[in-house]
Short mmCIF file of C-alpha atoms in Angstrom, two decimals:
data_model
loop_
_atom_site.label_atom_id
_atom_site.label_comp_id
_atom_site.label_asym_id
_atom_site.label_seq_id
_atom_site.Cartn_x
_atom_site.Cartn_y
_atom_site.Cartn_z
CA ALA A 276 -7.02 -32.29 6.21
CA GLN A 277 -4.03 -30.19 7.04
CA SER A 278 -3.66 -28.46 10.39
CA VAL A 279 -1.22 -26.27 12.27
CA THR A 280 -0.58 -26.19 15.99
CA GLN A 281 1.15 -23.37 17.78
CA PRO A 282 1.29 -24.64 21.35
CA ASP A 283 2.29 -21.34 22.96
CA ILE A 284 -0.44 -18.72 23.10
CA HIS A 285 1.82 -16.15 24.79
CA ILE A 286 5.58 -15.92 25.11
CA THR A 287 7.48 -13.29 27.07
CA VAL A 288 11.13 -12.68 26.25
CA SER A 289 13.58 -10.09 27.50
CA GLU A 290 14.97 -7.70 24.94
CA GLY A 291 18.24 -9.08 23.61
CA ALA A 292 17.41 -12.66 24.52
CA SER A 293 16.94 -15.44 22.01
CA LEU A 294 13.54 -16.56 20.81
CA GLU A 295 11.98 -19.76 19.57
CA LEU A 296 8.34 -20.02 18.56
CA ARG A 297 7.01 -23.50 18.00
CA CYS A 298 4.93 -24.73 15.12
CA ASN A 299 3.78 -28.26 14.35
CA TYR A 300 1.86 -29.18 11.24
CA SER A 301 -0.13 -32.08 9.95
CA TYR A 302 -0.11 -32.67 6.23
CA GLY A 303 0.00 -35.77 4.06
CA ALA A 304 2.60 -34.67 1.54
CA THR A 305 5.51 -32.26 1.62
CA PRO A 306 4.03 -29.02 2.87
CA TYR A 307 4.77 -25.47 2.03
CA LEU A 308 5.36 -23.67 5.31
CA PHE A 309 5.21 -20.01 6.18
CA TRP A 310 5.62 -17.67 9.08
CA TYR A 311 3.73 -14.40 9.10
CA VAL A 312 3.87 -11.56 11.61
CA GLN A 313 1.00 -9.26 12.50
CA SER A 314 1.39 -6.05 14.47
CA PRO A 315 -1.70 -4.73 16.26
CA GLY A 316 -4.33 -3.56 13.80
CA GLN A 317 -2.12 -4.39 10.85
CA GLY A 318 -2.05 -6.91 8.06
CA LEU A 319 0.06 -10.03 7.78
CA GLN A 320 3.66 -9.65 6.74
CA LEU A 321 5.56 -12.62 5.39
CA LEU A 322 8.65 -13.40 7.44
CA LEU A 323 9.89 -16.48 5.64
CA LYS A 324 8.85 -19.57 3.73
CA TYR A 325 9.92 -23.14 3.10
CA PHE A 326 9.21 -25.07 -0.06
CA SER A 327 12.03 -27.58 -0.41
CA GLY A 328 15.80 -27.91 -0.22
CA ASP A 329 17.79 -26.49 2.65
CA THR A 330 15.79 -27.08 5.80
CA LEU A 331 17.10 -23.93 7.49
CA VAL A 332 15.56 -20.88 5.89
CA GLN A 333 16.39 -17.26 6.47
CA GLY A 334 13.82 -14.53 6.52
CA ILE A 335 13.47 -10.85 7.07
CA LYS A 336 14.23 -8.98 10.29
CA GLY A 337 16.85 -11.54 11.36
CA PHE A 338 14.43 -14.45 11.69
CA GLU A 339 15.12 -18.00 10.63
CA ALA A 340 13.17 -21.25 10.77
CA GLU A 341 14.08 -24.89 10.56
CA PHE A 342 11.96 -27.54 8.89
CA LYS A 343 12.16 -30.91 10.62
CA ARG A 344 10.18 -33.51 8.76
CA SER A 345 10.67 -36.19 11.44
CA GLN A 346 9.08 -33.91 14.02
CA SER A 347 6.57 -32.24 11.69
CA SER A 348 7.86 -28.94 12.97
CA PHE A 349 8.80 -25.56 11.58
CA ASN A 350 10.02 -23.52 14.52
CA LEU A 351 10.84 -19.86 14.20
CA ARG A 352 13.98 -18.49 15.83
CA LYS A 353 15.77 -15.24 16.37
CA PRO A 354 19.08 -14.94 18.22
CA SER A 355 18.38 -11.55 19.80
CA VAL A 356 14.95 -9.95 19.95
CA HIS A 357 14.21 -6.25 19.77
CA TRP A 358 11.29 -4.42 21.33
CA SER A 359 9.89 -3.90 17.83
CA ASP A 360 9.47 -7.68 17.48
CA ALA A 361 6.50 -7.61 19.84
CA ALA A 362 3.60 -8.84 17.70
CA GLU A 363 1.44 -11.84 16.86
CA TYR A 364 3.19 -14.60 14.93
CA PHE A 365 1.33 -17.05 12.75
CA CYS A 366 2.58 -20.27 11.26
CA ALA A 367 0.78 -21.47 8.14
CA VAL A 368 0.83 -24.51 5.88
CA GLY A 369 -0.09 -24.52 2.25
CA SER A 370 -0.26 -26.82 -0.71
CA TYR A 371 -0.03 -26.41 -4.43
CA SER A 372 -2.38 -28.23 -6.72
CA GLY A 373 -0.67 -27.30 -9.94
CA GLY A 374 -3.13 -24.65 -10.99
CA GLY A 375 -2.18 -22.42 -8.13
CA ALA A 376 -1.67 -22.30 -4.41
CA ASP A 377 -4.49 -23.58 -2.26
CA GLY A 378 -5.80 -21.66 0.70
CA LEU A 379 -3.44 -21.49 3.64
CA THR A 380 -4.22 -23.12 6.97
CA PHE A 381 -3.09 -21.01 9.88
CA GLY A 382 -2.25 -21.77 13.46
CA LYS A 383 -3.90 -19.81 16.24
CA GLY A 384 -0.88 -17.60 16.66
CA THR A 385 1.65 -16.84 19.36
CA HIS A 386 1.59 -13.46 21.04
CA LEU A 387 5.14 -12.28 21.66
CA ILE A 388 5.77 -9.86 24.50
CA ILE A 389 9.16 -8.20 24.89
CA GLN A 390 10.30 -7.20 28.34
CA PRO A 391 12.74 -4.28 28.67
CA GLU B 278 7.53 -6.80 -0.56
CA PRO B 279 4.83 -6.86 -3.22
CA GLU B 280 1.82 -4.72 -2.45
CA VAL B 281 -1.82 -5.71 -2.25
CA THR B 282 -4.27 -2.91 -1.58
CA GLN B 283 -7.70 -3.10 0.00
CA THR B 284 -10.54 -0.64 0.40
CA PRO B 285 -12.09 0.49 2.59
CA SER B 286 -9.85 0.12 5.61
CA HIS B 287 -12.87 0.13 7.90
CA GLN B 288 -16.52 -0.52 7.10
CA VAL B 289 -19.38 -0.14 9.53
CA THR B 290 -22.76 -1.52 8.53
CA GLN B 291 -26.11 -2.40 10.00
CA MET B 292 -27.13 -6.00 10.42
CA GLY B 293 -28.93 -7.24 7.33
CA GLN B 294 -27.18 -4.87 4.96
CA GLU B 295 -24.92 -5.87 2.10
CA VAL B 296 -21.26 -4.89 2.01
CA ILE B 297 -18.68 -5.01 -0.75
CA LEU B 298 -15.00 -5.23 0.08
CA ARG B 299 -12.45 -4.46 -2.60
CA CYS B 300 -8.97 -5.69 -3.35
CA VAL B 301 -6.35 -4.88 -5.94
CA PRO B 302 -3.89 -7.77 -6.18
CA ILE B 303 -0.28 -7.56 -7.20
CA SER B 304 0.39 -6.49 -10.76
CA ASN B 305 -2.95 -7.64 -12.21
CA HIS B 306 -2.37 -11.15 -10.98
CA LEU B 307 -5.12 -13.57 -11.96
CA TYR B 308 -5.11 -15.31 -8.58
CA PHE B 309 -6.39 -13.89 -5.37
CA TYR B 310 -7.60 -15.16 -2.04
CA TRP B 311 -9.89 -13.94 0.70
CA TYR B 312 -9.41 -14.69 4.36
CA ARG B 313 -11.08 -13.47 7.52
CA GLN B 314 -9.89 -13.05 11.07
CA ILE B 315 -12.41 -12.68 13.84
CA LEU B 316 -10.99 -10.54 16.62
CA GLY B 317 -8.51 -12.51 18.70
CA GLN B 318 -8.77 -15.61 16.57
CA LYS B 319 -6.77 -17.21 13.82
CA VAL B 320 -6.86 -16.33 10.17
CA GLU B 321 -9.31 -18.49 8.22
CA PHE B 322 -9.37 -19.17 4.50
CA LEU B 323 -12.57 -18.23 2.70
CA VAL B 324 -12.09 -18.58 -1.03
CA SER B 325 -9.59 -18.55 -3.87
CA PHE B 326 -10.38 -17.12 -7.26
CA TYR B 327 -8.60 -17.67 -10.55
CA ASN B 328 -9.36 -16.31 -13.93
CA ASN B 329 -12.94 -15.37 -13.14
CA GLU B 330 -13.82 -18.58 -11.38
CA ILE B 331 -13.82 -19.82 -7.82
CA SER B 332 -10.93 -22.25 -7.48
CA GLU B 333 -11.46 -23.40 -3.91
CA LYS B 334 -13.72 -22.43 -1.03
CA SER B 335 -14.03 -23.30 2.62
CA GLU B 336 -17.12 -24.30 4.54
CA ILE B 337 -17.33 -20.73 5.81
CA PHE B 338 -17.92 -19.45 2.30
CA ASP B 339 -21.63 -20.14 2.01
CA ASP B 340 -24.34 -18.55 -0.11
CA GLN B 341 -24.06 -15.35 1.88
CA PHE B 342 -20.72 -14.67 0.22
CA SER B 343 -19.74 -14.07 -3.38
CA VAL B 344 -16.60 -12.96 -5.20
CA GLU B 345 -16.32 -11.13 -8.47
CA ARG B 346 -13.83 -9.50 -10.74
CA PRO B 347 -15.80 -6.47 -11.91
CA ASP B 348 -12.94 -5.12 -14.03
CA GLY B 349 -9.43 -5.99 -15.08
CA SER B 350 -7.70 -5.30 -11.81
CA ASN B 351 -10.21 -5.17 -8.97
CA PHE B 352 -11.64 -8.09 -7.07
CA THR B 353 -14.54 -7.90 -4.65
CA LEU B 354 -15.96 -9.88 -1.78
CA LYS B 355 -19.67 -9.33 -1.30
CA ILE B 356 -21.39 -10.25 1.93
CA ARG B 357 -25.16 -10.27 1.73
CA SER B 358 -27.46 -9.77 4.67
CA THR B 359 -24.67 -9.25 7.18
CA LYS B 360 -24.85 -10.76 10.64
CA LEU B 361 -23.20 -9.71 13.86
CA GLU B 362 -20.83 -12.65 13.61
CA ASP B 363 -19.54 -11.37 10.26
CA SER B 364 -17.66 -8.69 12.17
CA ALA B 365 -14.02 -9.45 11.45
CA MET B 366 -10.93 -8.36 9.60
CA TYR B 367 -11.07 -9.45 5.98
CA PHE B 368 -7.81 -9.93 4.15
CA CYS B 369 -7.14 -10.24 0.48
CA ALA B 370 -4.00 -12.09 -0.60
CA SER B 371 -2.21 -12.45 -3.88
CA PRO B 372 0.73 -14.53 -5.06
CA GLY B 373 4.00 -12.81 -5.77
CA ARG B 374 5.46 -12.33 -9.20
CA THR B 375 8.89 -13.72 -8.51
CA SER B 376 9.78 -14.87 -5.02
CA GLY B 377 8.05 -18.22 -4.51
CA GLY B 378 5.92 -17.76 -7.59
CA LEU B 379 2.35 -18.87 -7.18
CA ARG B 380 3.02 -20.61 -3.88
CA THR B 381 3.60 -17.55 -1.74
CA GLN B 382 0.69 -15.37 -0.71
CA TYR B 383 1.13 -11.72 0.14
CA PHE B 384 -1.57 -10.13 2.22
CA GLY B 385 -3.20 -6.76 1.99
CA PRO B 386 -3.69 -4.52 5.02
CA GLY B 387 -7.22 -5.77 5.56
CA THR B 388 -10.69 -4.29 5.88
CA ARG B 389 -12.16 -4.19 9.34
CA LEU B 390 -15.87 -4.93 9.07
CA THR B 391 -18.07 -3.99 11.99
CA VAL B 392 -21.69 -5.14 11.92
CA LEU B 393 -23.99 -3.33 14.35
#
């Protein structure tokens, strides 16, 4: 069975500083990997995704993530955070069985706090 | 970003009652997914539905739950005989039309279900 681990429950970063959120996955084949962001009381917004090819993927809001197969990781990065980035971040792994995407498996999330 | 809509945004019900949550996926897509998120916890997959049939379901999706496509565009999640522990945010998701094709899931804003 596939699984996702986000080892950091909370992360505090100063505004303007760089950010890295960790994600490790367990999956037998090549996974499809996603990062979603959730603001309080809101739905899940897709930040970026990885299917294949270039292991460094760019997303919205200045975020990027790097797929490292050898480490089973898909860490999310941003060079300079803004106060509006404060939110809950979820890493997810998916698979595709040909007829359509299977249900996503999510990590427990990382709560990002931005200090002024 | 493609839009998935859900109604109602908040549903309050008494324990033992039945609730129906509604979703309109992207552009009459045939695929949709239901997830739930208990407050403070991770997002959990419930069920995927394709072309009027359940495609995949998790162990959470027991006989208390059912999904239907009552008309051409709406999908519903029915929860019978609600329990206190059914209180959660319920998200509908749908694949996109172009970016990532069937492999990317876009989430609706969610329905917050409160069981008293």
